[in-house]
């Protein structure tokens, strides 16, 4: 049994992780800004009020736990105004630095610090370029954010000797949230199709595998540094759209022009008009068995459940 401290526990990934931790007998404390809502969503977890902006009584929660899993972060799926850019950066980099400070002050430090990261680290890349954990960072706003985010996470190991893992999470699909909710809505009305030219590569992953790989990283001391969390078979935008249409028995014919997406999202349009082919090499080396390695069974588990 482990004692685990989780931030972002009420989010789409966090809910799944906390429930699996509790199911296997771990003791879980969730730091949150909304205690009532989080307690209702996660019965069985201990819920503590958290201010992600400054040190506070929550610092004491770090002392004595076996591991910290830091998943909190502002959504990037919105127009990137200057204010939004600052908040995206603050909610990742500054909160990670704050958590590092709390770990540094703990009398008994955790043995592991797992911090959410993103495949945005690699920036937009050609579809034929395969990227494992050793690949260099890309360019652009998201890549810059993730580089700084991971630097803050690595500092926990460099300064305090705590094993640090950066969870480079791909496009997460699952029931009740994630990218899929937005992707399938047009298909319900026979208006589905790929975005732009459909050639952008989507490095996707089922939420169950995000949770499974997080548990692997939590339990296995050999996991440290960057850890790609994507399915082994990335798909192009065309292929994802065709798969959704096939599972829903809907056509995939209405292509959304890239210009329309850029009109609505500005620079943030790169989230869905570009991509990268990310491969989970470390997970493969460690023998992780994916529940959903292929896109169609993954979609069937969600859309036909």
Short mmCIF file of C-alpha atoms in Angstrom, two decimals:
data_model
loop_
_atom_site.label_atom_id
_atom_site.label_comp_id
_atom_site.label_asym_id
_atom_site.label_seq_id
_atom_site.Cartn_x
_atom_site.Cartn_y
_atom_site.Cartn_z
CA UNK A 1 0.00 0.00 0.00
CA UNK A 2 1.24 3.45 -0.91
CA UNK A 3 0.26 6.90 0.29
CA UNK A 4 -0.14 9.12 -2.75
CA UNK A 5 -0.77 12.85 -3.03
CA UNK A 6 -2.53 13.92 -6.23
CA UNK A 7 -3.20 17.34 -7.74
CA UNK A 8 -5.70 17.61 -10.58
CA UNK A 9 -7.50 14.61 -9.11
CA UNK A 10 -10.93 15.87 -10.12
CA UNK A 11 -9.91 16.20 -13.78
CA UNK A 12 -10.56 13.73 -16.59
CA UNK A 13 -7.33 11.79 -16.07
CA UNK A 14 -7.15 12.38 -12.33
CA UNK A 15 -10.53 10.83 -11.61
CA UNK A 16 -9.54 7.61 -13.32
CA UNK A 17 -6.18 7.50 -11.57
CA UNK A 18 -7.55 8.18 -8.09
CA UNK A 19 -10.24 5.51 -8.46
CA UNK A 20 -7.67 2.91 -9.53
CA UNK A 21 -5.32 3.86 -6.70
CA UNK A 22 -8.14 3.46 -4.18
CA UNK A 23 -9.26 0.19 -5.78
CA UNK A 24 -5.84 -1.37 -5.26
CA UNK A 25 -5.73 -0.27 -1.63
CA UNK A 26 -3.60 2.87 -1.70
CA UNK A 27 -4.34 5.83 0.52
CA UNK A 28 -4.95 8.94 -1.58
CA UNK A 29 -5.02 12.61 -0.70
CA UNK A 30 -6.28 14.99 -3.37
CA UNK A 31 -5.32 18.67 -3.33
CA UNK A 32 -8.07 20.77 -4.89
CA UNK A 33 -9.55 24.24 -5.04
CA UNK A 34 -13.09 22.82 -4.87
CA UNK A 35 -13.28 20.49 -1.89
CA UNK A 36 -17.03 19.81 -2.03
CA UNK A 37 -17.17 18.88 -5.71
CA UNK A 38 -14.02 16.78 -5.52
CA UNK A 39 -15.18 14.87 -2.43
CA UNK A 40 -18.46 14.07 -4.16
CA UNK A 41 -16.64 12.86 -7.28
CA UNK A 42 -14.03 10.83 -5.41
CA UNK A 43 -15.53 9.16 -2.33
CA UNK A 44 -12.84 7.30 -0.46
CA UNK A 45 -10.15 9.87 -1.11
CA UNK A 46 -9.03 12.38 1.48
CA UNK A 47 -9.61 15.84 0.05
CA UNK A 48 -7.65 18.92 1.13
CA UNK A 49 -7.99 22.55 0.09
CA UNK A 50 -5.18 23.74 -2.14
CA UNK A 51 -3.98 27.12 -3.28
CA UNK A 52 -1.85 26.69 -6.38
CA UNK A 53 -0.65 30.29 -6.14
CA UNK A 54 1.22 30.34 -2.87
CA UNK A 55 2.63 28.25 -0.01
CA UNK A 56 0.10 27.31 2.66
CA UNK A 57 -0.99 24.64 5.13
CA UNK A 58 -1.18 22.19 2.23
CA UNK A 59 2.65 22.04 2.26
CA UNK A 60 2.32 19.72 5.27
CA UNK A 61 0.45 17.17 3.14
CA UNK A 62 3.64 16.45 1.19
CA UNK A 63 5.54 15.40 4.30
CA UNK A 64 5.52 11.61 4.66
CA UNK A 65 3.72 10.55 1.49
CA UNK A 66 5.29 7.91 -0.73
CA UNK A 67 4.64 9.73 -3.99
CA UNK A 68 3.26 12.92 -5.50
CA UNK A 69 1.39 12.88 -8.82
CA UNK A 70 1.02 16.43 -10.14
CA UNK A 71 -1.64 16.59 -12.87
CA UNK A 72 -3.04 20.10 -12.40
CA UNK A 73 -2.98 22.54 -15.32
CA UNK A 74 -5.16 25.03 -17.18
CA UNK A 75 -6.71 23.82 -20.44
CA UNK A 76 -4.87 24.77 -23.62
CA UNK A 77 -7.94 24.35 -25.84
CA UNK A 78 -8.89 28.01 -26.10
CA UNK A 79 -7.76 31.12 -27.95
CA UNK A 80 -4.27 32.03 -26.81
CA UNK A 81 -4.67 35.63 -25.75
CA UNK A 82 -1.79 37.13 -23.81
CA UNK A 83 -3.72 36.52 -20.59
CA UNK A 84 -4.42 32.91 -21.58
CA UNK A 85 -0.76 32.31 -22.39
CA UNK A 86 0.27 33.62 -18.97
CA UNK A 87 -2.28 31.40 -17.22
CA UNK A 88 -1.28 28.29 -19.21
CA UNK A 89 2.34 28.91 -18.26
CA UNK A 90 1.57 29.76 -14.62
CA UNK A 91 -0.68 26.75 -14.08
CA UNK A 92 2.08 24.41 -15.23
CA UNK A 93 5.47 25.90 -14.50
CA UNK A 94 4.74 27.97 -11.40
CA UNK A 95 2.64 25.29 -9.70
CA UNK A 96 5.34 22.70 -10.38
CA UNK A 97 7.97 24.99 -8.85
CA UNK A 98 5.68 25.47 -5.85
CA UNK A 99 5.30 21.71 -5.45
CA UNK A 100 9.09 21.37 -5.67
CA UNK A 101 9.37 23.91 -2.87
CA UNK A 102 6.92 21.91 -0.73
CA UNK A 103 8.89 18.71 -1.37
CA UNK A 104 12.12 20.47 -0.45
CA UNK A 105 10.68 21.52 2.90
CA UNK A 106 9.29 18.07 3.76
CA UNK A 107 11.08 16.26 6.60
CA UNK A 108 10.33 12.91 4.99
CA UNK A 109 10.31 13.41 1.26
CA UNK A 110 8.35 11.30 -1.23
CA UNK A 111 10.29 8.69 -3.15
CA UNK A 112 8.74 9.72 -6.48
CA UNK A 113 7.40 12.84 -8.16
CA UNK A 114 5.32 12.22 -11.28
CA UNK A 115 4.48 15.39 -13.19
CA UNK A 116 2.12 15.67 -16.12
CA UNK A 117 3.73 16.86 -19.33
CA UNK A 118 2.65 16.70 -22.96
CA UNK A 119 3.69 15.55 -26.42
CA UNK A 120 3.57 19.24 -27.28
CA UNK A 121 7.20 19.10 -26.14
CA UNK A 122 8.12 17.90 -29.65
CA UNK A 123 6.27 20.71 -31.44
CA UNK A 124 4.63 20.25 -34.86
CA UNK A 125 6.56 17.59 -36.79
CA UNK A 126 6.34 15.79 -40.16
CA UNK A 127 4.24 12.66 -40.00
CA UNK A 128 7.05 10.34 -41.07
CA UNK A 129 9.33 11.42 -38.21
CA UNK A 130 9.09 9.01 -35.25
CA UNK A 131 9.77 10.64 -31.88
CA UNK A 132 10.83 8.73 -28.79
CA UNK A 133 11.90 10.10 -25.42
CA UNK A 134 15.35 11.03 -26.72
CA UNK A 135 14.05 13.36 -29.43
CA UNK A 136 14.87 17.06 -29.14
CA UNK A 137 12.22 19.65 -28.23
CA UNK A 138 10.35 21.39 -31.01
CA UNK A 139 9.47 25.01 -31.55
CA UNK A 140 6.44 27.15 -30.77
CA UNK A 141 4.47 28.29 -27.75
CA UNK A 142 3.43 24.84 -26.51
CA UNK A 143 6.90 23.38 -26.91
CA UNK A 144 8.36 26.30 -24.97
CA UNK A 145 5.80 25.83 -22.18
CA UNK A 146 6.50 22.10 -21.90
CA UNK A 147 10.28 22.58 -21.88
CA UNK A 148 9.99 24.99 -18.95
CA UNK A 149 7.42 22.72 -17.26
CA UNK A 150 9.75 19.75 -17.43
CA UNK A 151 12.70 21.80 -16.20
CA UNK A 152 10.68 22.65 -13.10
CA UNK A 153 9.78 18.96 -12.64
CA UNK A 154 13.37 17.76 -13.05
CA UNK A 155 14.51 20.19 -10.39
CA UNK A 156 12.79 18.00 -7.80
CA UNK A 157 15.34 15.28 -8.52
CA UNK A 158 18.30 17.57 -9.11
CA UNK A 159 17.78 19.58 -5.93
CA UNK A 160 16.10 17.12 -3.58
CA UNK A 161 17.05 13.64 -4.82
CA UNK A 162 13.45 12.58 -5.49
CA UNK A 163 12.91 10.38 -8.53
CA UNK A 164 11.18 12.58 -11.12
CA UNK A 165 9.12 11.38 -14.09
CA UNK A 166 7.71 13.66 -16.76
CA UNK A 167 4.55 12.08 -18.21
CA UNK A 168 4.41 13.22 -21.84
CA UNK A 169 0.73 12.60 -22.44
CA UNK A 170 -0.78 12.45 -25.92
CA UNK A 171 -4.34 13.18 -27.06
CA UNK A 172 -6.46 11.40 -24.46
CA UNK A 173 -9.71 9.70 -25.41
CA UNK A 174 -12.17 8.18 -22.98
CA UNK A 175 -15.74 8.17 -21.82
CA UNK A 176 -17.05 11.38 -20.33
CA UNK A 177 -14.31 13.79 -21.32
CA UNK A 178 -11.05 14.34 -23.13
CA UNK A 179 -10.64 15.17 -26.78
CA UNK A 180 -13.23 12.66 -27.97
CA UNK A 181 -16.28 14.59 -26.78
CA UNK A 182 -15.43 17.46 -29.11
CA UNK A 183 -14.39 15.19 -31.98
CA UNK A 184 -17.54 13.07 -32.13
CA UNK A 185 -20.20 15.78 -31.82
CA UNK A 186 -20.34 16.58 -35.59
CA UNK A 187 -20.54 12.87 -36.45
CA UNK A 188 -23.73 12.53 -34.41
CA UNK A 189 -25.36 14.91 -36.91
CA UNK A 190 -23.78 13.34 -40.03
CA UNK A 191 -21.40 16.29 -40.30
CA UNK A 192 -18.16 14.58 -39.30
CA UNK A 193 -14.84 14.63 -41.06
CA UNK A 194 -11.15 15.45 -40.67
CA UNK A 195 -9.69 18.86 -39.91
CA UNK A 196 -7.56 20.52 -42.56
CA UNK A 197 -5.79 18.19 -44.94
CA UNK A 198 -6.13 15.27 -42.51
CA UNK A 199 -2.43 14.43 -42.79
CA UNK A 200 -1.50 15.65 -39.31
CA UNK A 201 -0.55 12.74 -37.04
CA UNK A 202 -2.52 12.33 -33.83
CA UNK A 203 -0.60 10.58 -31.07
CA UNK A 204 -3.61 9.39 -29.10
CA UNK A 205 -4.04 7.26 -25.98
CA UNK A 206 -7.00 5.77 -24.13
CA UNK A 207 -7.49 7.09 -20.61
CA UNK A 208 -7.26 3.56 -19.21
CA UNK A 209 -3.73 3.33 -20.58
CA UNK A 210 -2.81 6.77 -19.22
CA UNK A 211 -3.80 5.44 -15.80
CA UNK A 212 -2.05 2.11 -16.36
CA UNK A 213 1.19 3.75 -17.46
CA UNK A 214 1.05 6.20 -14.55
CA UNK A 215 0.76 3.28 -12.14
CA UNK A 216 3.74 1.65 -13.86
CA UNK A 217 5.78 4.83 -13.46
CA UNK A 218 4.66 5.11 -9.84
CA UNK A 219 5.65 1.56 -8.91
CA UNK A 220 8.78 1.00 -10.99
CA UNK A 221 11.89 2.79 -9.75
CA UNK A 222 13.50 2.29 -13.17
CA UNK A 223 11.16 4.90 -14.65
CA UNK A 224 12.60 8.39 -14.47
CA UNK A 225 12.85 11.37 -16.79
CA UNK A 226 10.58 11.73 -19.84
CA UNK A 227 8.00 8.98 -20.36
CA UNK A 228 5.92 9.04 -23.55
CA UNK A 229 2.30 8.17 -22.88
CA UNK A 230 0.79 7.45 -26.28
CA UNK A 231 -0.57 4.36 -27.99
CA UNK A 232 2.04 2.61 -30.15
CA UNK A 233 0.02 3.19 -33.32
CA UNK A 234 -0.53 6.90 -33.99
CA UNK A 235 -3.05 7.82 -36.68
CA UNK A 236 -3.54 10.64 -39.14
CA UNK A 237 -6.48 12.98 -38.83
CA UNK A 238 -8.09 11.23 -41.81
CA UNK A 239 -7.69 7.83 -40.16
CA UNK A 240 -9.13 8.99 -36.83
CA UNK A 241 -12.13 10.57 -38.57
CA UNK A 242 -12.74 7.39 -40.58
CA UNK A 243 -12.50 5.28 -37.42
CA UNK A 244 -15.03 7.44 -35.56
CA UNK A 245 -17.38 7.29 -38.52
CA UNK A 246 -17.05 3.51 -38.77
CA UNK A 247 -17.75 2.94 -35.07
CA UNK A 248 -20.73 5.33 -35.06
CA UNK A 249 -21.97 4.16 -38.48
CA UNK A 250 -21.74 7.71 -39.76
CA UNK A 251 -20.04 9.13 -42.85
CA UNK A 252 -16.73 10.96 -42.59
CA UNK A 253 -17.00 13.38 -45.47
CA UNK A 254 -17.21 16.98 -44.29
CA UNK A 255 -13.67 18.32 -44.13
CA UNK A 256 -13.21 21.34 -41.86
CA UNK A 257 -10.92 23.86 -43.61
CA UNK A 258 -7.83 24.84 -41.64
CA UNK A 259 -8.64 28.51 -42.24
CA UNK A 260 -11.96 28.11 -40.41
CA UNK A 261 -10.23 26.57 -37.40
CA UNK A 262 -7.65 29.37 -37.34
CA UNK A 263 -10.42 31.95 -37.54
CA UNK A 264 -12.01 30.53 -34.42
CA UNK A 265 -8.92 29.60 -32.40
CA UNK A 266 -6.12 31.82 -33.65
CA UNK A 267 -2.65 30.45 -32.92
CA UNK A 268 -4.19 27.70 -30.77
CA UNK A 269 -5.43 26.07 -33.98
CA UNK A 270 -2.08 24.26 -34.14
CA UNK A 271 -3.41 21.91 -31.46
CA UNK A 272 -5.65 20.23 -34.03
CA UNK A 273 -4.17 21.21 -37.39
CA UNK A 274 -0.65 19.94 -36.66
CA UNK A 275 0.70 16.91 -34.86
CA UNK A 276 3.62 14.60 -34.23
CA UNK A 277 4.23 10.83 -34.35
CA UNK A 278 5.25 9.97 -30.80
CA UNK A 279 6.32 6.46 -29.86
CA UNK A 280 6.24 5.06 -26.28
CA UNK A 281 9.69 3.47 -26.36
CA UNK A 282 10.27 3.41 -22.59
CA UNK A 283 6.92 1.76 -21.94
CA UNK A 284 7.72 -0.86 -24.57
CA UNK A 285 11.13 -1.54 -22.99
CA UNK A 286 9.47 -2.03 -19.61
CA UNK A 287 6.96 -4.50 -21.06
CA UNK A 288 3.83 -2.41 -20.59
CA UNK A 289 0.81 -4.16 -22.15
CA UNK A 290 -1.62 -1.70 -23.70
CA UNK A 291 -5.30 -2.28 -23.15
CA UNK A 292 -5.97 -0.30 -26.33
CA UNK A 293 -3.10 -0.20 -28.81
CA UNK A 294 -5.38 0.34 -31.83
CA UNK A 295 -7.81 3.18 -32.42
CA UNK A 296 -10.93 1.23 -33.45
CA UNK A 297 -11.10 -1.03 -30.35
CA UNK A 298 -10.37 2.04 -28.21
CA UNK A 299 -13.28 3.92 -29.77
CA UNK A 300 -15.56 0.89 -29.54
CA UNK A 301 -14.89 0.63 -25.81
CA UNK A 302 -16.14 4.20 -25.39
CA UNK A 303 -18.80 4.74 -28.03
CA UNK A 304 -20.47 1.32 -27.80
CA UNK A 305 -20.39 0.99 -24.02
#
